[in-house]
mmCIF file of C-alpha atoms in Angstrom:
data_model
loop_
_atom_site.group_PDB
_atom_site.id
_atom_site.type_symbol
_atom_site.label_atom_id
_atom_site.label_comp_id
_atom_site.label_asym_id
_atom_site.label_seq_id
_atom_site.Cartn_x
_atom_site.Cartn_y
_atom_site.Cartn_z
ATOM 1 C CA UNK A 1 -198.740 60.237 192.951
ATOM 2 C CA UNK A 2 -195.197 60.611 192.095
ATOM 3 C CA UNK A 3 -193.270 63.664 191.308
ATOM 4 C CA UNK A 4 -192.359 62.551 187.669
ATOM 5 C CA UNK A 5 -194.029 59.635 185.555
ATOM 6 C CA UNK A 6 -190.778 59.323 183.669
ATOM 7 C CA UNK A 7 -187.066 60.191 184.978
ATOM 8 C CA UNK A 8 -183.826 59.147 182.471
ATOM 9 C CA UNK A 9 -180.474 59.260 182.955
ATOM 10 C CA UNK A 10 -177.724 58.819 180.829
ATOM 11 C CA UNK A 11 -174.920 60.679 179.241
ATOM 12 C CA UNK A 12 -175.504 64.640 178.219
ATOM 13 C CA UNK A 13 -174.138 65.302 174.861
ATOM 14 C CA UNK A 14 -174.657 68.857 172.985
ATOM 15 C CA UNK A 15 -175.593 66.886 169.082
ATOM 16 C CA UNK A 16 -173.491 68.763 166.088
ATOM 17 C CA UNK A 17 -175.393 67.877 162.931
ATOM 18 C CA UNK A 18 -174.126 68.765 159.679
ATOM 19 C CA UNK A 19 -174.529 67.447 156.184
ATOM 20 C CA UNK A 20 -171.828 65.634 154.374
ATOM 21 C CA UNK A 21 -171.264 63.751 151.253
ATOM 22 C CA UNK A 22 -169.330 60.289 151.021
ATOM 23 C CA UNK A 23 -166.302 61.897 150.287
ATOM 24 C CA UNK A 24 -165.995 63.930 153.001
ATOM 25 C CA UNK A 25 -166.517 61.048 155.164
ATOM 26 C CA UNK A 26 -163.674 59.323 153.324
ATOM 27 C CA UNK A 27 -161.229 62.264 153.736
ATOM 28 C CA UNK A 28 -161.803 62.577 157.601
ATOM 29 C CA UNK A 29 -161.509 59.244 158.387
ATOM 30 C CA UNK A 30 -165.280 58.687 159.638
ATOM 31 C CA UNK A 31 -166.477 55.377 159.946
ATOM 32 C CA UNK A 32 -170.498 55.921 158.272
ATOM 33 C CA UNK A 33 -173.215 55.102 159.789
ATOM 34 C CA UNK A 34 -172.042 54.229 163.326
ATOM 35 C CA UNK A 35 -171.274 55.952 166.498
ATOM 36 C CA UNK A 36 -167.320 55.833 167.631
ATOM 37 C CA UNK A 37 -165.754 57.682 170.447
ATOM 38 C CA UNK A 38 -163.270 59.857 169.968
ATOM 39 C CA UNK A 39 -160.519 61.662 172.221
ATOM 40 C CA UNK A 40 -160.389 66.011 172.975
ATOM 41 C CA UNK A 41 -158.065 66.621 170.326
ATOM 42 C CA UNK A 42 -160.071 64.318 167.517
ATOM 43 C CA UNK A 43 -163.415 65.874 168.618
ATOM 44 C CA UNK A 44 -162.008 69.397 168.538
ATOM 45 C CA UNK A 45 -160.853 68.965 164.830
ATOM 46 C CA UNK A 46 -164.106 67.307 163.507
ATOM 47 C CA UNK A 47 -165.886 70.184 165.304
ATOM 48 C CA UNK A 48 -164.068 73.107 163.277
ATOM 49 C CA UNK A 49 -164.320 70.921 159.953
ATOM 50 C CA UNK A 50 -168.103 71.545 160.277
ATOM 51 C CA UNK A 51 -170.339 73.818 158.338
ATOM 52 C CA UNK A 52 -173.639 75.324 158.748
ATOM 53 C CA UNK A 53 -173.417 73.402 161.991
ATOM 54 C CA UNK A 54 -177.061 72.888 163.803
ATOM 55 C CA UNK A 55 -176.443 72.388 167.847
ATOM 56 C CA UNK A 56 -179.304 70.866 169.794
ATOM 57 C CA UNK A 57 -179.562 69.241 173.513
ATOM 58 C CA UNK A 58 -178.965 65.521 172.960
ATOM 59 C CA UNK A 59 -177.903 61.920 174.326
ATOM 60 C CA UNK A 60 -180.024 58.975 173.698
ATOM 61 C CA UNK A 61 -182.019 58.825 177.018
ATOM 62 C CA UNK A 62 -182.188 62.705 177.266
ATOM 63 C CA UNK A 63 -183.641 62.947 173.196
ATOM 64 C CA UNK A 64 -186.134 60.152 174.581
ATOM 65 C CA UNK A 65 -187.102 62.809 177.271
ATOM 66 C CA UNK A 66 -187.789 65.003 174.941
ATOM 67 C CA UNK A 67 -190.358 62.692 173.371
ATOM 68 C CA UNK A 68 -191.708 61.866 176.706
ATOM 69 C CA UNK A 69 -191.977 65.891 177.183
ATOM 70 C CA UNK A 70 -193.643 66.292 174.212
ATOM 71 C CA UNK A 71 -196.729 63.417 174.976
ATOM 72 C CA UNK A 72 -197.460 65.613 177.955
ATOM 73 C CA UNK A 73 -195.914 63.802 181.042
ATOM 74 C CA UNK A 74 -193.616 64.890 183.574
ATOM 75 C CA UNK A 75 -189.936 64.115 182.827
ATOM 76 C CA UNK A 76 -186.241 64.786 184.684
ATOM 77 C CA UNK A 77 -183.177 64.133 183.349
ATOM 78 C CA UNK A 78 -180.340 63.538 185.586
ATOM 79 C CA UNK A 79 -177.081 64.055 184.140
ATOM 80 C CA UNK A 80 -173.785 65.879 184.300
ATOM 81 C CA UNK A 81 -172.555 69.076 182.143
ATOM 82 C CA UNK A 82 -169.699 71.520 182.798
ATOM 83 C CA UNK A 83 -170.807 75.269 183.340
ATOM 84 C CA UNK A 84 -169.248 76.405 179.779
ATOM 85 C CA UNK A 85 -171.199 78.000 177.085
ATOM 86 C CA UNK A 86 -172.409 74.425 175.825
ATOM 87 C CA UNK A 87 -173.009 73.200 179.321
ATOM 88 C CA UNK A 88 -175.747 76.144 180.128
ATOM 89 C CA UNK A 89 -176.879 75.949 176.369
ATOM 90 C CA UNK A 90 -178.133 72.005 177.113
ATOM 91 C CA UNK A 91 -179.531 72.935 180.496
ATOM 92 C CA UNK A 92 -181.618 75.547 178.935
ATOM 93 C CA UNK A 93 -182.518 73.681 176.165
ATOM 94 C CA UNK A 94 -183.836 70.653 178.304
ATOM 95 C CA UNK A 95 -185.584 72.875 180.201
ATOM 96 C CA UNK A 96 -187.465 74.177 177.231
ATOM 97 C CA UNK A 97 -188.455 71.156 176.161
ATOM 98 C CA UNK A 98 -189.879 71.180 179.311
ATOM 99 C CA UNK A 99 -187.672 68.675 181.284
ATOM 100 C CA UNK A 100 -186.787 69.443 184.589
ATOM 101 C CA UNK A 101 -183.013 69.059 184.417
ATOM 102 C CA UNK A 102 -181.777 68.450 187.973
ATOM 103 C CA UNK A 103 -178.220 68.924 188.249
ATOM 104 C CA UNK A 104 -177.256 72.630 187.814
ATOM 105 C CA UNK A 105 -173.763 72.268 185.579
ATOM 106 C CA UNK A 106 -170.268 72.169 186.892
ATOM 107 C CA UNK A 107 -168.194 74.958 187.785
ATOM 108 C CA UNK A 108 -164.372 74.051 187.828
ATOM 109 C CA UNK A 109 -162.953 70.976 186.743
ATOM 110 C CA UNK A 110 -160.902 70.333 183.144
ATOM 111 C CA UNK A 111 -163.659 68.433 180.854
ATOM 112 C CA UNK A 112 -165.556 70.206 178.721
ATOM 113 C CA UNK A 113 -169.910 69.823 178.246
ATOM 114 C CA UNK A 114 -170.160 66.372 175.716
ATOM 115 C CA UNK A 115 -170.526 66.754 172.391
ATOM 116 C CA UNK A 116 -171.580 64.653 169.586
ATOM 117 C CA UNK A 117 -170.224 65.544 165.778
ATOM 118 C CA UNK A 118 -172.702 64.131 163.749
ATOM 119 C CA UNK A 119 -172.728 63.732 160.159
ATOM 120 C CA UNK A 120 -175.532 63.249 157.951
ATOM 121 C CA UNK A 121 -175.700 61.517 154.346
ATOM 122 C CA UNK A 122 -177.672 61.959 151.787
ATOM 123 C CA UNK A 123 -179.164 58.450 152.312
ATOM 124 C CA UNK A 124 -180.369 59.996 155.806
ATOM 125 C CA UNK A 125 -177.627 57.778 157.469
ATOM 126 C CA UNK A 126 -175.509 59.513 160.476
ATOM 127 C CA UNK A 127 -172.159 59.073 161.433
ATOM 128 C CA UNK A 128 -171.102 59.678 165.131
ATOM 129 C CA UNK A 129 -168.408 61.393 166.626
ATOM 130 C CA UNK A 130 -168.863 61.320 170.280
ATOM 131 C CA UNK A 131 -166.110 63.128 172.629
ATOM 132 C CA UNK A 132 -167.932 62.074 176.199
ATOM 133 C CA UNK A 133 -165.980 64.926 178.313
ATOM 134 C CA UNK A 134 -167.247 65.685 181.677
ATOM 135 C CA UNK A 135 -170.872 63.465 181.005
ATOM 136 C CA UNK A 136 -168.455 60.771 181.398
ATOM 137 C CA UNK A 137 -167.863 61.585 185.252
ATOM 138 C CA UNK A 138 -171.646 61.009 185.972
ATOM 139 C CA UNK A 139 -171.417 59.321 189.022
ATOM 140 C CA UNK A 140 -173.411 57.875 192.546
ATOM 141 C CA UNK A 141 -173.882 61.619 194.008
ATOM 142 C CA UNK A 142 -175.328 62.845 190.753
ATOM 143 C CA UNK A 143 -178.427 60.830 191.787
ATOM 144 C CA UNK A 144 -180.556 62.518 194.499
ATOM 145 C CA UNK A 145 -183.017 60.028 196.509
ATOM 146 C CA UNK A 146 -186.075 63.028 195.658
ATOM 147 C CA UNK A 147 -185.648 62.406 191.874
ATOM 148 C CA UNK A 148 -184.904 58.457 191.451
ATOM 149 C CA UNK A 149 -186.721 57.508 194.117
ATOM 150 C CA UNK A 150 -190.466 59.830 193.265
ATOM 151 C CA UNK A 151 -191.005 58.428 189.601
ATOM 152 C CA UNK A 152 -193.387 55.758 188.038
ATOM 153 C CA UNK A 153 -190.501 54.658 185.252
ATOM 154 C CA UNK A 154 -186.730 55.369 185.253
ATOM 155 C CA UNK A 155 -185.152 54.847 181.972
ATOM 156 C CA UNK A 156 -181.526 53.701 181.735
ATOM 157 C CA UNK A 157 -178.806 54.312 179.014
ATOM 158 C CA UNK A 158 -176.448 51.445 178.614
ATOM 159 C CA UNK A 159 -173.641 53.457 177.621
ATOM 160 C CA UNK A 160 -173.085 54.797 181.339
ATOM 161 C CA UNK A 161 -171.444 51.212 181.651
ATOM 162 C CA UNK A 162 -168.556 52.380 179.830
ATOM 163 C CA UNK A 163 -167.066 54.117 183.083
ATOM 164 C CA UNK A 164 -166.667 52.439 187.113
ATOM 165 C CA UNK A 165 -168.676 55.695 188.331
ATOM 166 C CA UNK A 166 -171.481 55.914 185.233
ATOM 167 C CA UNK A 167 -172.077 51.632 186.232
ATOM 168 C CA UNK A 168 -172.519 52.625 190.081
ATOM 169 C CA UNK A 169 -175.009 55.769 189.286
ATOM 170 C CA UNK A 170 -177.176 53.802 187.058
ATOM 171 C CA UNK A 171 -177.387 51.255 189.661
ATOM 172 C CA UNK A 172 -178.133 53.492 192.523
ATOM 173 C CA UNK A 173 -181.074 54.961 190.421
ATOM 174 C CA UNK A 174 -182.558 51.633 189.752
ATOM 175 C CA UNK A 175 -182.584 50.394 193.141
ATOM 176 C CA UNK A 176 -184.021 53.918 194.582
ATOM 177 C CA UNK A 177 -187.066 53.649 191.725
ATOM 178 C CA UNK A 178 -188.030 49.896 192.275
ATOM 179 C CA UNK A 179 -187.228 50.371 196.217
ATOM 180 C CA UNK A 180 -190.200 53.186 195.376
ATOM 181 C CA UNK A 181 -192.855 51.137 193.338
ATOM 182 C CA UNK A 182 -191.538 52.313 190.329
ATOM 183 C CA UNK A 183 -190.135 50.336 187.229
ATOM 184 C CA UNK A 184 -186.714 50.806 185.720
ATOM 185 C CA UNK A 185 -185.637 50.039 181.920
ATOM 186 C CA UNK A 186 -182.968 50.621 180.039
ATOM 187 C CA UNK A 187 -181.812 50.926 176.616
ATOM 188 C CA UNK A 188 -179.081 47.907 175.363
ATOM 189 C CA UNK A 189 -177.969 50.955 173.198
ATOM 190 C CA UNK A 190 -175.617 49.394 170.206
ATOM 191 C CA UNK A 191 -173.934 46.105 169.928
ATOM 192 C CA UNK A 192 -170.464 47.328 170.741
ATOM 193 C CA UNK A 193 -171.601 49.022 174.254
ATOM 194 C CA UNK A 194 -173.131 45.257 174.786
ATOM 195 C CA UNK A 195 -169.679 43.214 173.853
ATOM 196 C CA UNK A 196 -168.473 45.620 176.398
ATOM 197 C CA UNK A 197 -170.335 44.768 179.098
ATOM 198 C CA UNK A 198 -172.155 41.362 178.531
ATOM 199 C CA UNK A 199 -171.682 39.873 181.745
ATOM 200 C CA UNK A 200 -172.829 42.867 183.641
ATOM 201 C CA UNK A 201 -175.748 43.174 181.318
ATOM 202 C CA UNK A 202 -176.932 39.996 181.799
ATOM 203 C CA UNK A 203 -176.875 40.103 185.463
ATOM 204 C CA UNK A 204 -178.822 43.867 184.921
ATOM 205 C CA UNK A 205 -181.582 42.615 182.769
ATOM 206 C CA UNK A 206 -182.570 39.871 185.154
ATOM 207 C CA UNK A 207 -183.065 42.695 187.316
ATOM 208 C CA UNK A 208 -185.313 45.000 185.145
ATOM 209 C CA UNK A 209 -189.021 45.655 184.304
ATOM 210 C CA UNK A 210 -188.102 46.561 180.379
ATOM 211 C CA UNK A 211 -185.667 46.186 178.101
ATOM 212 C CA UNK A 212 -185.486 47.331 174.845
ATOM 213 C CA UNK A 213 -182.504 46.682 171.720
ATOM 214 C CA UNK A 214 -182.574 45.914 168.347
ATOM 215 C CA UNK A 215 -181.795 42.243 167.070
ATOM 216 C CA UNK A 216 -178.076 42.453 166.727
ATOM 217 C CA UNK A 217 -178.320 43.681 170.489
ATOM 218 C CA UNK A 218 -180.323 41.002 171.540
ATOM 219 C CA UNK A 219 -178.104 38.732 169.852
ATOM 220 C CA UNK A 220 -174.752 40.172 170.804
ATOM 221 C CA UNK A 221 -175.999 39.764 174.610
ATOM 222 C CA UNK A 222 -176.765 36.002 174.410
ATOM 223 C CA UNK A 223 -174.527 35.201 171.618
ATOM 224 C CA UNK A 224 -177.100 33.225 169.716
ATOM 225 C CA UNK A 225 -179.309 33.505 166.800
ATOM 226 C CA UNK A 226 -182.584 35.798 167.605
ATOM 227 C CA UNK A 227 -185.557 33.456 168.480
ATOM 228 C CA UNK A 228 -182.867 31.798 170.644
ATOM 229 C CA UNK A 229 -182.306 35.266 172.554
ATOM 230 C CA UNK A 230 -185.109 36.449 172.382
ATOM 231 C CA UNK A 231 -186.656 32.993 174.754
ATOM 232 C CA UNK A 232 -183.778 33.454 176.975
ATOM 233 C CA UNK A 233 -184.544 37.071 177.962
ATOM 234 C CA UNK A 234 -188.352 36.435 177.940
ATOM 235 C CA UNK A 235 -186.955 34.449 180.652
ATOM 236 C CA UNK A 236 -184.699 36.809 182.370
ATOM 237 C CA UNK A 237 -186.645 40.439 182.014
ATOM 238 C CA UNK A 238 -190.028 41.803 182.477
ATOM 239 C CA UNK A 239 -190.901 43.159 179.294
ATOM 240 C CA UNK A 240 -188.843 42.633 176.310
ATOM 241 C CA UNK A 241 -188.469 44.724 173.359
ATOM 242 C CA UNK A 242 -186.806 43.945 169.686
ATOM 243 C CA UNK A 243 -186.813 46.291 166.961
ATOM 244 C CA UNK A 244 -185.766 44.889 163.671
ATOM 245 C CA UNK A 245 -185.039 47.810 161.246
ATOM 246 C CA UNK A 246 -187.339 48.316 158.872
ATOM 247 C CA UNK A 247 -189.492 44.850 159.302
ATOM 248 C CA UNK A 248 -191.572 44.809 162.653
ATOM 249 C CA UNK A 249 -191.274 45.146 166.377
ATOM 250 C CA UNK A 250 -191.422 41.879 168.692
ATOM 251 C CA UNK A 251 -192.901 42.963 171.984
ATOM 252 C CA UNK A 252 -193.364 40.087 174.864
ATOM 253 C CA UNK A 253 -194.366 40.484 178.544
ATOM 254 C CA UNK A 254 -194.776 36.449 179.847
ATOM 255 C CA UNK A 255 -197.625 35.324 178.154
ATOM 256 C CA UNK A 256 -198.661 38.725 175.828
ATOM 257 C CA UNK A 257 -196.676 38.500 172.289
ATOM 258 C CA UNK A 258 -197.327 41.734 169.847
ATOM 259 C CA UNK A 259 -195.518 41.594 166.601
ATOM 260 C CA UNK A 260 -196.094 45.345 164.907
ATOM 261 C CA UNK A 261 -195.080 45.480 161.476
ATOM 262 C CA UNK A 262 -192.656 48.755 160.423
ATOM 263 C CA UNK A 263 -194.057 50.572 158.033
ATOM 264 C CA UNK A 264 -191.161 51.331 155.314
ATOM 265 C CA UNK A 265 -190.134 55.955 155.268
ATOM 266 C CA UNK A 266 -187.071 56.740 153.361
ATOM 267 C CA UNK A 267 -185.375 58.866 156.432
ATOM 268 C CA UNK A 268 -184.267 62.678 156.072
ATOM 269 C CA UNK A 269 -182.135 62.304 158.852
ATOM 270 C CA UNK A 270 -181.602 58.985 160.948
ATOM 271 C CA UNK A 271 -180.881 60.273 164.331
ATOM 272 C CA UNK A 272 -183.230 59.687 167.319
ATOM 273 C CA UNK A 273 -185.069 56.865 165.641
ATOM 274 C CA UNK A 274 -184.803 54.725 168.356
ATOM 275 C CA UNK A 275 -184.554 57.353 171.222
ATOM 276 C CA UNK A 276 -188.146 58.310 170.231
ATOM 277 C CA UNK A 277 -189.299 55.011 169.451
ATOM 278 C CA UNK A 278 -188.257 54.593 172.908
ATOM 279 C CA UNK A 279 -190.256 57.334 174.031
ATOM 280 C CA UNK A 280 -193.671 56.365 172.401
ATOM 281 C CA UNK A 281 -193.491 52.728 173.603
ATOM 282 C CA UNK A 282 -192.985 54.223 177.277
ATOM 283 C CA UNK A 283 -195.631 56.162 177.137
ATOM 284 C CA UNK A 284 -197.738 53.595 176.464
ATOM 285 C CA UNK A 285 -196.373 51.798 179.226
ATOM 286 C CA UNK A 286 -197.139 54.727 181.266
ATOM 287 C CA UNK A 287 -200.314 55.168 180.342
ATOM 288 C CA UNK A 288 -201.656 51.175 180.771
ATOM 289 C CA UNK A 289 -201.841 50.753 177.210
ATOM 290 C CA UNK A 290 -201.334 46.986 175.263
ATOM 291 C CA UNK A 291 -198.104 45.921 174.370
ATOM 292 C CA UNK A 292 -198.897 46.160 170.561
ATOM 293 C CA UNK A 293 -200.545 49.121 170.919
ATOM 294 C CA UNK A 294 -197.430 50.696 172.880
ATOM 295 C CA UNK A 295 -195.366 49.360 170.513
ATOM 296 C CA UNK A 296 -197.245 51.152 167.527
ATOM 297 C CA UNK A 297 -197.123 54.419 169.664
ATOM 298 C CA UNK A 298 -192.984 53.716 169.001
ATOM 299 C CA UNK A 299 -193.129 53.187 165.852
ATOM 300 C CA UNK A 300 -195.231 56.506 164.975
ATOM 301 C CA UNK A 301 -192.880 58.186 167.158
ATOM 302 C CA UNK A 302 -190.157 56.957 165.468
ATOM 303 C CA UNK A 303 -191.426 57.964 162.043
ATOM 304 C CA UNK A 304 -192.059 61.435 162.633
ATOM 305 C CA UNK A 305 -188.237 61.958 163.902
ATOM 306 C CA UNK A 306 -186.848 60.280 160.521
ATOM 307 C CA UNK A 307 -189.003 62.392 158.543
ATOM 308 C CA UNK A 308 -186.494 65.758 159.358
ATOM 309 C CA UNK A 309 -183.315 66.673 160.667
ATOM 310 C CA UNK A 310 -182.518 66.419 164.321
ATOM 311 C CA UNK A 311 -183.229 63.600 166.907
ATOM 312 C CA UNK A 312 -186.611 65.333 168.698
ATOM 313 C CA UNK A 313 -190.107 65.423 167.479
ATOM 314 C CA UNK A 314 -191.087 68.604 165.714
ATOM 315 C CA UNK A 315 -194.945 68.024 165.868
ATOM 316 C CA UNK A 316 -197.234 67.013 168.092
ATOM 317 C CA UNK A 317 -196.997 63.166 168.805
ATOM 318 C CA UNK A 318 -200.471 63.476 170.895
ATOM 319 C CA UNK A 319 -202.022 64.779 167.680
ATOM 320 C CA UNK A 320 -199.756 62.205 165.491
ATOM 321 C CA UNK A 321 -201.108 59.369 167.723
ATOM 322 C CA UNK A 322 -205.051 60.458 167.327
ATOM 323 C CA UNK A 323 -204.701 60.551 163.959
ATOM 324 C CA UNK A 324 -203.184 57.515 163.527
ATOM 325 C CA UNK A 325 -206.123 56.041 166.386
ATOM 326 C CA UNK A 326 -203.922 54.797 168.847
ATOM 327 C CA UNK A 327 -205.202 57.648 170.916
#
């Protein structure tokens, strides 16, 4: 038995959600519906153009957690945040949600916690500021041998490619899991982290139990049309996962196909779709289920987290998922 069934790591970013209209959007300069990077001094003025601001613990792979948390199962997060008022806000809050979150924050240093201004439409579309501060210094002695290496599944964030040190750390985690019997995945995470880092993530997936993206991921990393991708990293990973918005889910593991079909929610607030369809599909990894019926559990999962604001289930999923009979 291992400590945790499920450890992530990945970049620790306080979320910002507000409401705004088009022309708001238009007025600041936000691209819609996207998430863009953005230096101190940007952040710091898209932060006090906010109002009736909602803060909540966030980052793809740590929202995921938070899922994970939620299904019952055991869950660390390893990441970095600076000991400032946002800083000990996240820690608590992951801890709350009842992941163990492993690195106490930083005292010292001149980066601030993360934090992620993001803007919601009326449509339910968000638009993301990101300023990475000091999550962006995650690095190889972040990762402790007692966390990566004592879990069943590690889940990766591909945006930690973005810096030398964030690269090195994921790496060192998923050599310590598999070293350990476990399995490590990882999230492509958008199209523009993949152009980024194609090469490297090519070389990664061949080295991975699961992958998950969406089809313009999929096809960004090949750079060819989706079936086409799709057969090359049946090829290359263990278990492959596409998400095509609002039409199905293509799930392969060798010889096992599952094609789930998406059933169609107008959204409240986009955010966390796919960090908690991410969560229900590894759960039913974890817990030996089918790839379609894993794949449904994502879906579900994914549904509930549309259907308010914020990017982390407000109900119970274990109750969602026996209603739905998947459980």
């Amino acid at each position: 038995m291992k400590k945790y069934q499920v450890v992530g790591i990945g970049n620790a970013i306080v979320d910002v959600i507000t409401q705004a209209d088009e022309s708001f959007l238009e007025m600041m300069g936000i691209e819609k519906g996207i998430m863009q990077l953005v230096e101190r001094e940007r952040g710091e003025l898209l932060y006090a153009a906010m109002k009736d601001r909602v803060q909540a613990p966030g980052g793809s792979v740590a929202n995921s957690l938070a899922g994970l948390g939620n299904l019952g199962l055991t869950t660390a997060f390893i990441g970095r945040v600076h000991d400032d008022a946002l800083g000990r806000f996240y820690a608590k809050g992951m801890a709350g949600d009842g992941t163990d979150f492993v690195n106490p924050p930083v005292p010292g240093g001149e980066l601030p916690t993360s934090r992620s201004m993001i803007f919601v439409s009326k449509d339910g579309e968000r638009s993301m500021n990101t300023y990475l501060g000091i999550s962006s210094e995650l690095g190889p002695q972040d990762v402790s041998d007692d966390v990566a290496g004592d879990t069943d599944y590690l889940f990766l964030e591909g945006y930690l490619y973005d810096k030398p040190k964030g690269k090195e750390a994921f790496e060192r985690a998923a050599k310590l899991c598999q070293q350990a019997g476990g399995r490590a995945g990882i999230a492509l995470s958008d199209p523009f982290c993949v152009d980024r880092h194609r090469d490297d993530f090519r070389r990664l997936v061949k080295d991975l139990d699961y992958v998950i993206g969406n089809e313009h991921e999929w096809q960004s990393l090949y750079q060819a049309d989706l079936e086409t991708a799709l057969a090359q990293a049946v090829q290359d990973a263990g278990v492959v996962v596409c998400t095509r918005s609002g039409e199905e889910v293509i799930l392969v593991r060798g010889a096992e196909r599952a094609v789930v079909p998406v059933r169609r929610v107008v959204p409240v607030d986009a955010t966390g779709a796919g960090d908690q369809f991410a969560a229900g599909f590894i759960y039913g990894l974890a817990t030996g289920q089918s790839l379609e019926k894993a794949g449904r559990m994502g879906c579900a999962a994914a549904a509930e987290v549309i259907s308010h604001y914020g990017a982390r289930p407000e109900t119970d999923l274990n109750a969602l998922f026996r209603a739905q009979g998947l459980l």
